[in-house]
Coordinates of C-alpha atoms and ligand atoms in Angstrom, one line a residue:
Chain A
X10 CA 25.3 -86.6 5.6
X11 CA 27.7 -84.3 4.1
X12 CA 27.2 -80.8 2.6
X13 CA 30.4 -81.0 0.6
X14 CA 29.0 -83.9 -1.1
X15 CA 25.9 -82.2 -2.3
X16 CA 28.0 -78.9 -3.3
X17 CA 30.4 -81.5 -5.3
X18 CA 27.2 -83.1 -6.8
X19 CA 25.8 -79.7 -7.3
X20 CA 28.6 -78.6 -9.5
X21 CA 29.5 -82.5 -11.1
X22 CA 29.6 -83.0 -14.8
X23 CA 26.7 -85.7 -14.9
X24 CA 24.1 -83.4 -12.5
X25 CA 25.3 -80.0 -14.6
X26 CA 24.5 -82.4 -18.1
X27 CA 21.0 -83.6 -16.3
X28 CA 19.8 -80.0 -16.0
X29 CA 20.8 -78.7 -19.4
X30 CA 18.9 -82.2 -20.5
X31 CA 15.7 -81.2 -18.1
X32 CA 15.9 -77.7 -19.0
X33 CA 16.0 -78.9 -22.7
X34 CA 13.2 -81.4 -22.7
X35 CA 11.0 -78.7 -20.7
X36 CA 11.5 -75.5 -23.2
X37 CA 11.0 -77.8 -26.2
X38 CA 7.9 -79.3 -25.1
X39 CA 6.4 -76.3 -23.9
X40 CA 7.1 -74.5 -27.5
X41 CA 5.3 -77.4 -29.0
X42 CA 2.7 -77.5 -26.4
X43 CA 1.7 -74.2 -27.1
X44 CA 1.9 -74.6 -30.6
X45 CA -0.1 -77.7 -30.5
X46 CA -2.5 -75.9 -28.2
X47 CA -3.3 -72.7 -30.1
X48 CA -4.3 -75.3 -33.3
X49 CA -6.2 -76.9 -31.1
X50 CA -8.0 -73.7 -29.8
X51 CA -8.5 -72.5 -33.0
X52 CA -9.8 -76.0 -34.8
X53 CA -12.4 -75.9 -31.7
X54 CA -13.7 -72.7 -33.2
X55 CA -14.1 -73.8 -36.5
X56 CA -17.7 -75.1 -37.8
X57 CA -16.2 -77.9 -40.0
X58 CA -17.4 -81.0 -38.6
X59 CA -14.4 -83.6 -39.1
X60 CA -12.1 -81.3 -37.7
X61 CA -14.1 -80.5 -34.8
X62 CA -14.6 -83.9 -34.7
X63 CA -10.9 -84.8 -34.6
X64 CA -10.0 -82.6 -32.0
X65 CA -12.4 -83.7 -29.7
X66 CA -11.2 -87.1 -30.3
X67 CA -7.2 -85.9 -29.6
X68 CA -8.3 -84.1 -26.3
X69 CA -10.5 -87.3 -25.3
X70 CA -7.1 -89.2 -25.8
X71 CA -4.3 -86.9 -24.0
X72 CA -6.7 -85.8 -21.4
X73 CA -8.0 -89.3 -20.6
X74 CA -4.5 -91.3 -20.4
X75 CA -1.8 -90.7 -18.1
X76 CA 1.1 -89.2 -19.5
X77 CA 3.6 -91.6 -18.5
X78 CA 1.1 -93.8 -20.8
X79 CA 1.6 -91.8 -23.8
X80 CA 5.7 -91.4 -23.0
X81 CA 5.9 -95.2 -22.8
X82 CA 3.8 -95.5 -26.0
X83 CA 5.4 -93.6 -28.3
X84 CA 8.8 -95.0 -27.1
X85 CA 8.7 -98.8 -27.0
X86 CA 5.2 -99.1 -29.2
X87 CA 5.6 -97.1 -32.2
X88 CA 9.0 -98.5 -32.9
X89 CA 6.7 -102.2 -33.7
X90 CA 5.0 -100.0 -36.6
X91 CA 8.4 -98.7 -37.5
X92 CA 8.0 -95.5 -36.4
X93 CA 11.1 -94.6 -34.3
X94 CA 12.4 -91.7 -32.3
X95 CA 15.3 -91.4 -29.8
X96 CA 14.4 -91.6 -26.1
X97 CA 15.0 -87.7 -25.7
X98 CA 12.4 -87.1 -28.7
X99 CA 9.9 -89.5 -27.7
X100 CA 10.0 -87.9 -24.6
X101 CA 9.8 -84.5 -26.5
X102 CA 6.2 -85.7 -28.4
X103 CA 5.0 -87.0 -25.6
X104 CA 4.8 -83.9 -23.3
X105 CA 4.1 -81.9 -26.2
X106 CA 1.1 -83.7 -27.6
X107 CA 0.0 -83.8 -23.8
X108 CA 0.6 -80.3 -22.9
X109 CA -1.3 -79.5 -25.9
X110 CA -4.4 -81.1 -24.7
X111 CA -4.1 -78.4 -21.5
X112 CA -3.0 -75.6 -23.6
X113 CA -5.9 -76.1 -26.1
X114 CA -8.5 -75.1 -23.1
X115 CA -6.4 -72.1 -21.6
X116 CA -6.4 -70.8 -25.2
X117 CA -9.6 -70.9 -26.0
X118 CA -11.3 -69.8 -22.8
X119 CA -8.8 -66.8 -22.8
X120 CA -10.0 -66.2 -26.6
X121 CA -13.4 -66.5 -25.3
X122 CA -13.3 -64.2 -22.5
X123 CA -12.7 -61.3 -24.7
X124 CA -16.3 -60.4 -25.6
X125 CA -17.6 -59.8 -29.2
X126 CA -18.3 -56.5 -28.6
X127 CA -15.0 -55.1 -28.3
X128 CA -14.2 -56.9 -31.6
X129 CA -17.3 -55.0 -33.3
X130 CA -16.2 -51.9 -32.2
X131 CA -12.7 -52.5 -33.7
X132 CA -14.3 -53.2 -36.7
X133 CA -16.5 -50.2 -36.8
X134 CA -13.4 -47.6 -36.2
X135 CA -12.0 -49.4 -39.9
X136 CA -9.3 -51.9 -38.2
X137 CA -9.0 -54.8 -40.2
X138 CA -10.0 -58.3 -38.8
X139 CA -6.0 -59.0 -37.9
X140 CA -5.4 -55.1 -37.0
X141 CA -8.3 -56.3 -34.4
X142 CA -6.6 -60.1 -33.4
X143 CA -3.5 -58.2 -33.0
X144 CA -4.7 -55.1 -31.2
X145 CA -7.7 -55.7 -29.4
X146 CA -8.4 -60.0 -29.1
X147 CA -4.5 -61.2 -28.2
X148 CA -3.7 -58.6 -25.6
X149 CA -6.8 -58.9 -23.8
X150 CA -6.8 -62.7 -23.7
X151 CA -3.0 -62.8 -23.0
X152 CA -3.6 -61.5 -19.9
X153 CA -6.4 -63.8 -18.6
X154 CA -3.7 -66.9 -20.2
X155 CA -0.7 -65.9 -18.9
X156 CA -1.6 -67.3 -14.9
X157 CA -2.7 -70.5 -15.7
X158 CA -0.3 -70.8 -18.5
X159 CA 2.7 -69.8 -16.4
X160 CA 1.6 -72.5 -13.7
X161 CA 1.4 -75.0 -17.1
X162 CA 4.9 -74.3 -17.3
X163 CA 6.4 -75.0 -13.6
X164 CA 4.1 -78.0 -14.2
X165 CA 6.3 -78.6 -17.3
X166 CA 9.5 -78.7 -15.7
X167 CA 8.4 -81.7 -13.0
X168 CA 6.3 -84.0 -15.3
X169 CA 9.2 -83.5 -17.1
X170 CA 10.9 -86.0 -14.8
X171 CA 8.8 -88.6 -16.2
X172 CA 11.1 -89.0 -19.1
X173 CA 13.7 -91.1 -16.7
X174 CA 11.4 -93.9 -17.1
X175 CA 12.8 -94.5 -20.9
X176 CA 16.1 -93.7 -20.2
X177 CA 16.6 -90.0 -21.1
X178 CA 19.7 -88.8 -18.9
X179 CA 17.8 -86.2 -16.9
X180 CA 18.2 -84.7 -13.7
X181 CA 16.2 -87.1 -12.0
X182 CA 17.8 -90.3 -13.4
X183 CA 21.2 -88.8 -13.0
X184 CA 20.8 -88.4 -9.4
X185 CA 18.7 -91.8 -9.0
X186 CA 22.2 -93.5 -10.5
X187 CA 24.5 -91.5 -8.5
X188 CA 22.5 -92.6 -5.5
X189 CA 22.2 -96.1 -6.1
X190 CA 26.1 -96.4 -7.1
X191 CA 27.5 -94.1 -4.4
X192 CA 25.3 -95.2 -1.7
X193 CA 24.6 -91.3 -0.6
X194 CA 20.7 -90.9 -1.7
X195 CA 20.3 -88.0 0.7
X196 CA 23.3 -86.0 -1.3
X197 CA 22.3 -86.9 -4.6
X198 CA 18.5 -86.2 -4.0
X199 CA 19.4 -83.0 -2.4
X200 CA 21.5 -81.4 -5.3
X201 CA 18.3 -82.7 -7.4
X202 CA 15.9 -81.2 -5.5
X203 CA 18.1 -77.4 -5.3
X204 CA 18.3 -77.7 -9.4
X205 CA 14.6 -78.4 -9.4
X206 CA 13.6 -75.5 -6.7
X207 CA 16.1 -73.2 -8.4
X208 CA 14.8 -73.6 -12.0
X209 CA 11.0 -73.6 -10.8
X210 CA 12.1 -70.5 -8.9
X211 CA 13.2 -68.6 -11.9
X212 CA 9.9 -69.8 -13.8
X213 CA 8.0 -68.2 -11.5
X214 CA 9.8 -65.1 -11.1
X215 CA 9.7 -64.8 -15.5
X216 CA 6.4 -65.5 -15.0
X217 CA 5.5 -62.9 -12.6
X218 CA 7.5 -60.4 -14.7
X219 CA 5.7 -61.0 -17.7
X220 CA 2.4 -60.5 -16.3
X221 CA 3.6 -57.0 -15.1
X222 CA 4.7 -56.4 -18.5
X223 CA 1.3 -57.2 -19.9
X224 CA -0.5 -55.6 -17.2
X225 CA -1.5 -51.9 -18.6
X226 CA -1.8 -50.5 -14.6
X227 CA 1.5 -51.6 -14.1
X228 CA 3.2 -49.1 -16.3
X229 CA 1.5 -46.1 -14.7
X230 CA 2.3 -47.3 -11.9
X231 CA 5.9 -47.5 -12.4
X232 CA 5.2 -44.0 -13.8
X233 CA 4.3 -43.2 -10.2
X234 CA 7.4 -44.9 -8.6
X235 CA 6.3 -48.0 -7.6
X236 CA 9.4 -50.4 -8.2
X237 CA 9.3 -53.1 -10.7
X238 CA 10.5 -55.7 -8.3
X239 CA 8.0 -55.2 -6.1
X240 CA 5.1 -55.3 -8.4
X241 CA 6.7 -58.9 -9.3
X242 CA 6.9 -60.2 -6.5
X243 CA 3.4 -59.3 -5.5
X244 CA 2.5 -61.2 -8.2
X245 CA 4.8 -64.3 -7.5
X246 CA 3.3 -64.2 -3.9
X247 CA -0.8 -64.1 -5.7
X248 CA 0.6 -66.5 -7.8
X249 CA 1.6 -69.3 -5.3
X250 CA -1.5 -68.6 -3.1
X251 CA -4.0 -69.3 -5.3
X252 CA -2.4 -72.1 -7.4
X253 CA -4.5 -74.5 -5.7
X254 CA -4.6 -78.0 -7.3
X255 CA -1.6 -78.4 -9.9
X256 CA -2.9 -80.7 -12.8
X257 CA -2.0 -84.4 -11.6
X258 CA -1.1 -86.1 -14.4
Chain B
X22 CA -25.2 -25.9 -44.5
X23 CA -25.8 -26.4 -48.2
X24 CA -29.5 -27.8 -47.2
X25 CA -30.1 -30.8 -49.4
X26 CA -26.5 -32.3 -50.0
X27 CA -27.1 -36.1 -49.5
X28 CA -24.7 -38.1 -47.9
X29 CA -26.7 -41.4 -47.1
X30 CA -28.8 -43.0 -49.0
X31 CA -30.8 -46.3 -47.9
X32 CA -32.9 -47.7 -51.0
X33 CA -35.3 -50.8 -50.2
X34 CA -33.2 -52.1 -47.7
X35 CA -33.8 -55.7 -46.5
X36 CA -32.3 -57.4 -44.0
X37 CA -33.4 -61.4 -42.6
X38 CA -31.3 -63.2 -40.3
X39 CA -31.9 -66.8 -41.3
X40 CA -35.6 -67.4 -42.1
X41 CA -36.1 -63.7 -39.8
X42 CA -36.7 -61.0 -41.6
X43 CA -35.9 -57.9 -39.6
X44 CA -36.0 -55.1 -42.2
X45 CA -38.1 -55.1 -45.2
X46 CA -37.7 -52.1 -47.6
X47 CA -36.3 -49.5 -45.6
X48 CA -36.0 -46.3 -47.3
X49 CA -34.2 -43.5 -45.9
X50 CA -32.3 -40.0 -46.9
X51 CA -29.5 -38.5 -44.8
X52 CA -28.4 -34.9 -45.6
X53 CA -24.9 -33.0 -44.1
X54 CA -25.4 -32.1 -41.2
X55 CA -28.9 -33.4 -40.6
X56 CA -29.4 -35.0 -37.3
X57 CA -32.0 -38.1 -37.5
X58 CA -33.3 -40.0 -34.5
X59 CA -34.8 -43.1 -35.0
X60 CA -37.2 -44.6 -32.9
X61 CA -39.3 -47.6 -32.6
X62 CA -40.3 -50.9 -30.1
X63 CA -37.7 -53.2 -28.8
X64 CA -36.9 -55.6 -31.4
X65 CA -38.1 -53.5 -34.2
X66 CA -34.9 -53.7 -36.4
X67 CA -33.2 -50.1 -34.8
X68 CA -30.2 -51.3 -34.2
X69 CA -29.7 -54.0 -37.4
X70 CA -30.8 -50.9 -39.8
X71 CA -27.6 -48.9 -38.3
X72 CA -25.1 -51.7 -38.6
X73 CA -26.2 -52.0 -42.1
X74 CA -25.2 -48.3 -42.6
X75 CA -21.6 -49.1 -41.5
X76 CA -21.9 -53.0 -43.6
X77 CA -21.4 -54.3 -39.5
X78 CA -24.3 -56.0 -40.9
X79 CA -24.4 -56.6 -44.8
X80 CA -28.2 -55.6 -46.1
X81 CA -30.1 -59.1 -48.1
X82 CA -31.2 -56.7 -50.5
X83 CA -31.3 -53.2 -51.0
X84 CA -28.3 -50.6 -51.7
X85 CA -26.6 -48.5 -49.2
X86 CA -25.4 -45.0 -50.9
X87 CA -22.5 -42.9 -49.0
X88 CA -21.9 -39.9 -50.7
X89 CA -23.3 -40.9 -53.5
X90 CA -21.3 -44.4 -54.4
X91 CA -23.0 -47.8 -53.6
X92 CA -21.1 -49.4 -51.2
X93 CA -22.8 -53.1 -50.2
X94 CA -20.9 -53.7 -53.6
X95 CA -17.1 -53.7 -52.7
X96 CA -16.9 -56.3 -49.2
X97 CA -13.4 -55.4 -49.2
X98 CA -14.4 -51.6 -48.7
X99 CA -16.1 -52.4 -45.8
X100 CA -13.0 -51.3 -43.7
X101 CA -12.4 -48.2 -45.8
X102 CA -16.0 -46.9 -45.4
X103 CA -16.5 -47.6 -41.7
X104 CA -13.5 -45.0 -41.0
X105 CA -16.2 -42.2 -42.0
X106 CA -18.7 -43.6 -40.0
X107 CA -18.4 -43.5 -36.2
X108 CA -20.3 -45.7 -33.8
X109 CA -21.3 -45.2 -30.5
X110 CA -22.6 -48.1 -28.3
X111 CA -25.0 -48.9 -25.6
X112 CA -22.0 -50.4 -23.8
X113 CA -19.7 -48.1 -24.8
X114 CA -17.0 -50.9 -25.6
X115 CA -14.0 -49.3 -24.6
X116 CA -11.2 -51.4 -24.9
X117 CA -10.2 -52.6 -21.6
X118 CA -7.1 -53.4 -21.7
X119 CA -6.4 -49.7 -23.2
X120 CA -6.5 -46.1 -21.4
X121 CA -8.7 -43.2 -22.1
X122 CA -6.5 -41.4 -24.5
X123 CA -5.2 -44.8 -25.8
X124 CA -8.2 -46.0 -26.8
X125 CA -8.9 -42.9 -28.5
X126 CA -5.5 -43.5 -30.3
X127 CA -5.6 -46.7 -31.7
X128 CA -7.5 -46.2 -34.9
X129 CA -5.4 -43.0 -35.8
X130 CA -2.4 -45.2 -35.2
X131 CA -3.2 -48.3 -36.4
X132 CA -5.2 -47.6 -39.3
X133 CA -4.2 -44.0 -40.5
X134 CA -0.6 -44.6 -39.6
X135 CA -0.5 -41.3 -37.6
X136 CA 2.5 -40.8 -35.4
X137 CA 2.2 -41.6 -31.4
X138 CA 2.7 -37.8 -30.4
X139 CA 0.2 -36.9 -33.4
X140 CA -2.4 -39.4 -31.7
X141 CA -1.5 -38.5 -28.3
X142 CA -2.1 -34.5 -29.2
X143 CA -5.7 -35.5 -31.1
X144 CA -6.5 -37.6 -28.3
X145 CA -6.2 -34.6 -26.2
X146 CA -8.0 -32.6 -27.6
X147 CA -10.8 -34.8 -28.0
X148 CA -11.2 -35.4 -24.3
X149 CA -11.1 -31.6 -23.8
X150 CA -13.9 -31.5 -26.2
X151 CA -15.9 -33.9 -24.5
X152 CA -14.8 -32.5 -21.4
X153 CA -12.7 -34.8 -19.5
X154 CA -8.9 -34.6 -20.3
X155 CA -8.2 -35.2 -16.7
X156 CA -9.3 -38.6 -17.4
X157 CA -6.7 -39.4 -20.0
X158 CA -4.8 -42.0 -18.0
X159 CA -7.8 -44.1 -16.4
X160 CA -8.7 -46.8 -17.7
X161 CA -12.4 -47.6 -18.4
X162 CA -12.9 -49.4 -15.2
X163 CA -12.2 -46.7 -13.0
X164 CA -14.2 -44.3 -15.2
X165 CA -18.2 -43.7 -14.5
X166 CA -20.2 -44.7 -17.4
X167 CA -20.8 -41.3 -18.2
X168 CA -17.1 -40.6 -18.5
X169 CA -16.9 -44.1 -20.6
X170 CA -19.4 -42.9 -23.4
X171 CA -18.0 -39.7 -23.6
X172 CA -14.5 -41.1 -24.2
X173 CA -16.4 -43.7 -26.6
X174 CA -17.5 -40.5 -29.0
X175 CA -13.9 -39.0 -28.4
X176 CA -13.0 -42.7 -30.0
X177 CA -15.1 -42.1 -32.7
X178 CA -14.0 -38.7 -33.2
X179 CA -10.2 -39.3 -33.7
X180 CA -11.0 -40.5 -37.0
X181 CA -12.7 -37.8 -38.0
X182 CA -15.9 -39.0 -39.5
X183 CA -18.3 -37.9 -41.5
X184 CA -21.2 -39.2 -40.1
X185 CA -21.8 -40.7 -36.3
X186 CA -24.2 -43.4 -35.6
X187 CA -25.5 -43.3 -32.0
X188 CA -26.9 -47.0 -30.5
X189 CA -29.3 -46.3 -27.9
X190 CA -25.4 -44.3 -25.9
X191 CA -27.6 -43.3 -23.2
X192 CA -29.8 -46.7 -22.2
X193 CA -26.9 -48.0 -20.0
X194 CA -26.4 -45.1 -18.0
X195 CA -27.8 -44.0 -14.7
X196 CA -30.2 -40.9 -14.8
X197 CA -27.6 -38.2 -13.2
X198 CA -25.2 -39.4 -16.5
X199 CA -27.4 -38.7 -19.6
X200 CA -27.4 -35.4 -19.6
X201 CA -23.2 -35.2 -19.7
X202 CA -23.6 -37.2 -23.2
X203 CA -26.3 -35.7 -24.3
X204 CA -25.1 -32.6 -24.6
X205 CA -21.6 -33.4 -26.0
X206 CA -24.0 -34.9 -28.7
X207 CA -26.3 -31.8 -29.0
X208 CA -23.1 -29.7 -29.3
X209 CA -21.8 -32.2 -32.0
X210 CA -25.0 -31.8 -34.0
X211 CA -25.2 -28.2 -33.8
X212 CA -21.6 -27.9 -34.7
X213 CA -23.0 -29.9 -38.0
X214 CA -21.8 -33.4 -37.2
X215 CA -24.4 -35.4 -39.3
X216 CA -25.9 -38.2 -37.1
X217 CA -28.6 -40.8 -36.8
X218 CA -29.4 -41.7 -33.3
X219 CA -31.3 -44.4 -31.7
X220 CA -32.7 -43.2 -28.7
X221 CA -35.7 -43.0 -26.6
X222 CA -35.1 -39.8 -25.0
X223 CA -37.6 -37.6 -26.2
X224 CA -35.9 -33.9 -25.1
X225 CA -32.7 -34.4 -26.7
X226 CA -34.9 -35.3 -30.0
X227 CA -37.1 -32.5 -29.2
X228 CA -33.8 -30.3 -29.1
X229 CA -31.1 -31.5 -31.9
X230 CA -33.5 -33.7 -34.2
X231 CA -34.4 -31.9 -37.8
X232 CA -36.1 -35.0 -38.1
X233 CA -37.9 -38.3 -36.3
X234 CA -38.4 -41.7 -37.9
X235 CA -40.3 -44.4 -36.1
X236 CA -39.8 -48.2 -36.8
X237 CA -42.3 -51.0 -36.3
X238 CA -41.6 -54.8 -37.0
X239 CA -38.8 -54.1 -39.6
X240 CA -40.6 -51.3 -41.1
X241 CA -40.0 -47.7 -41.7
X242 CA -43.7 -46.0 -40.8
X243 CA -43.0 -42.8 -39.8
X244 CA -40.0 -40.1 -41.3
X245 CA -41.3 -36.5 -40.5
X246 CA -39.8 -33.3 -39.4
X247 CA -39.3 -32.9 -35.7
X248 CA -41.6 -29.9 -35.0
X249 CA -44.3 -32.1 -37.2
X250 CA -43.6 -35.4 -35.6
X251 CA -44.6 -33.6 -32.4
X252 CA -47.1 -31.5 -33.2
X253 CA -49.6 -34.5 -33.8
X254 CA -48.7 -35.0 -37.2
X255 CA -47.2 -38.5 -37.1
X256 CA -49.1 -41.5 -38.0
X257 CA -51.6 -43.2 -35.5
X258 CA -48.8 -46.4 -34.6
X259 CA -46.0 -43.7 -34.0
X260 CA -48.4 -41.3 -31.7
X261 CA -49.1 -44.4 -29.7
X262 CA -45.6 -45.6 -29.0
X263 CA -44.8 -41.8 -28.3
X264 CA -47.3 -41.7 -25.6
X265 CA -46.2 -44.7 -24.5
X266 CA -42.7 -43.9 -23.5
X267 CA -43.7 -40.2 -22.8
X268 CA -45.0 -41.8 -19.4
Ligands
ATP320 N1 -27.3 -61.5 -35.3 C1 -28.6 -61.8 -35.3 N2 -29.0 -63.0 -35.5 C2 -30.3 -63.3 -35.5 N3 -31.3 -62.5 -35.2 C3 -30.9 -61.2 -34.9 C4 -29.6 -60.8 -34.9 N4 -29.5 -59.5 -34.6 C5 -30.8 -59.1 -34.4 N5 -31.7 -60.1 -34.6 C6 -33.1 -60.1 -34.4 O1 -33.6 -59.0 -35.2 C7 -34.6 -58.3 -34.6 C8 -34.3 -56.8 -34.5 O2 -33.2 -56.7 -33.7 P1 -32.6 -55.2 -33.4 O3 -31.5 -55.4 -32.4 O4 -32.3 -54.6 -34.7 O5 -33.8 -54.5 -32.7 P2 -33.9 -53.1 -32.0 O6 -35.0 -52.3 -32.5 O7 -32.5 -52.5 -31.9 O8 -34.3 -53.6 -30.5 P3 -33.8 -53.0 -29.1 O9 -34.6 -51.7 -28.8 O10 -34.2 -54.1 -28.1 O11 -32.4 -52.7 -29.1 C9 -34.8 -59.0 -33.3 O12 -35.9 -59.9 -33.4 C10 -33.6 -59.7 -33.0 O13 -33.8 -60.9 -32.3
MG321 MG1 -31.0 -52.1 -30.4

């Protein structure tokens, strides 16, 4: 085994390409997750039967089929009811439409835990019914999304790896061919498995951030010296201790 | 006080949830500066009659008259109107995710389009008046529930209303706690704050009321002035239910 080979790897053309690609794939299909998610929340909530009707149908679908299913579907079976995308998109719709599914429940049970009450009160001091979403309903339920949400998105950036399986140059299949045509799996894995560890790394550490900034203690306490860094990383460190069970997909 | 100047006005209001009816012709006359507590049996249509005030909840029937101008009318007033009538809840609903002073803040802000430092200084001021502006950084879960209703009428305050509904603000609180918002309310009334309260305890009605109205199945049966009310002048339903709670 040679550590030169997996710092050569590390810095290669093809490996630096396969991250952008992962990278890529992983912040477009989490945009669209969301997206697809906060419909989905929102058409939950609604009394109109078909729609509530067709939801429940599209989480039965994405929740009950593996998502290597649903990339291989939309790559090599649409196409034979002319509907065509490029690898890299099919890949893109698939973990979007999927992630949706997962999203839709975060949303709504963060939406939920916010208690009518507080929206009444809104109300009664004269604040319009968005003045109230914006002010009073998002804030409070971001902060009850943002954990689960935030471990959605490290999620993200492995099942993203699924995407090799239709050809999609990522960092997975990049190192998988350098392997197999350099004979030197343990080098090629290696720099794979540093791109993936650094990338979930900084996930985490954006993630922990975030929640800091949405936390409304957090500011006083930085008001009382407490460095930003530190409240981060305590939450980085809560964060990885209670993750339990990531979603197997 | 000009004695009789009206500012509410409830005429035949009627309220049914469904196929429920909770209010049937509820007649009622609010002057400036009166203070009106209203009492009645659980489930007797207290707190719907209230929210109908503020169009929280829109009357069936009936009209609803603040200073002078119907207001069921106009839906889209609805916001308009409810930033001269303050509300005070059982649970106090504080926002959570807010501070003391910041909660008290984010109607003057958001709705008035008051400056930050402008909020910040009324918010101030507010918690003096209610007595706690040491408080002005907690947020409502390290506050005692006390401390959380008086910050609640602080809320209401900031927008400087003309009239403050009260929602059973003392029924959630432990017995060493009343008597802190009581008396930020009795100091309100006295200062001429109109107000209609809901409230079951019978010293602070005793003390601030000018006048006592008891409720029964929807129903206004009783609306008579304090000293009469108890002086053994109200109606045979409302002398029961008095006694009843009285022990
Ligand atoms: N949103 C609603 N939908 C259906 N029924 C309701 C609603 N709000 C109140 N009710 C019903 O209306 C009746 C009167 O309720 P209300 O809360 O006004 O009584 P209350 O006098 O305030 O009682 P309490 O002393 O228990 O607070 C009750 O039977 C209640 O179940
Ligand atoms: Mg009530």
């Amino acid at each position: 085994m040679s550590l030169d080979l997996v710092a050569q790897y590390l810095i290669s053309q093809p490996f630096l390409h396969g991250a952008w690609v992962t990278i890529l794939i992983t912040v477009v299909s989490l945009f669209f997750g969301v997206l697809a998610g906060l419909v989905l929340a929102l058409a939950q909530q609604t009394r109109f039967l078909p729609i509530k009707i067709l939801t429940i149908a599209y989480l039965w679908l994405f929740r009950g089929t593996p998502v290597l299913f649903q990339i291989i579907f939309i790559y090599n079976v649409l196409p034979s009811f002319d509907i065509r995308f490029s690898a890299f998109w099919s890949g893109v719709i698939a973990l979007s439409l999927n992630e949706g599914a997962y999203m839709a429940e975060i949303i709504r049970s963060g939406l939920q835990s916010v208690k009518k009450g507080q929206r009444v009160a809104g109300q009664a001091l004269g604040l319009s019914h968005l003045s109230v979403l914006c002010w009073i309903t998002l804030p409070q339920a971001a902060r009850i999304v943002l954990p689960p949400m935030g471990n959605q998105m490290i999620g993200m950036l492995k099942t993203s790896a699924l995407v090799s399986v239709i050809a999609v140059q990522d960092l997975l299949l990049v190192a998988n061919q350098t392997a197999s045509a350099d004979f030197r799996y343990f080098e090629a894995l290696c720099a794979a498995g540093i791109y993936y560890l650094g990338l979930t790394s900084i996930f985490m550490i954006a993630q922990g951030a975030m929640e800091v900034a949405l936390d409304p203690k957090a500011r006083r306490r930085r008001a009382n010296g407490e460095a930003g860094l530190r409240a981060i990383l305590r939450r980085i460190l809560s964060n990885t201790t209670t993750a339990g069970g990531d979603n197997v997909r | 006080m000009s004695a009789d100047e009206k500012i509410l006005e409830l005429v035949n209001v009627s309220k049914t949830f469904d196929r429920l009816q909770v209010l049937t012709d509820c007649n009622l006359r609010v002057n400036k500066g009166q203070t009106i507590v209203l009492i009645g049996p659980s489930g007797s249509g207290k707190s719907t009659l209230l929210r109908c005030i503020n169009l929280l909840e829109p009357p069936t029937s009936g009209g609803v008259l603040f200073e002078g101008r119907e207001i069921t009318d106009d839906p889209r007033g609805a916001d308009r109107l409810r930033r001269n009538i303050g509300m005070v809840f059982q649970n106090f609903e504080l926002f959570q995710h807010l501070s003391a002073i910041e909660n008290i803040m984010l109607a003057p802000m958001k709705v008035l389009g008051m400056s930050r430092k402008d909020a910040h200084d009324v918010g101030l001021e507010l918690l003096r008046k209610v007595h706690i502006p040491e408080r002005a950084d907690h947020f409502p879960d390290e506050l005692s529930g006390g401390q959380q209703q008086r910050v609640a009428i602080a809320r209401a305050l900031a927008m400087r209303p003309k009239i403050m509904l009260y929602d059973e603000p003392t029924s959630a609180l432990d017995p060493e706690m009343i008597r802190e918002v009581l008396d930020v309310m009795s100091d309100l009334s006295q200062e001429g704050m109109t107000s209609v309260c809901v409230t079951h305890e019978m010293g602070f009605a005793r003390r601030a009321a000018d006048r006592i109205i008891f409720m029964e199945e929807g129903r206004i049966l009783e609306n008579a002035p304090t000293e009469a009310f108890f002086g053994g002048d109200a109606n045979a339903r409302a002398q029961k239910f008095l006694s009843q709670i009285l022990h």
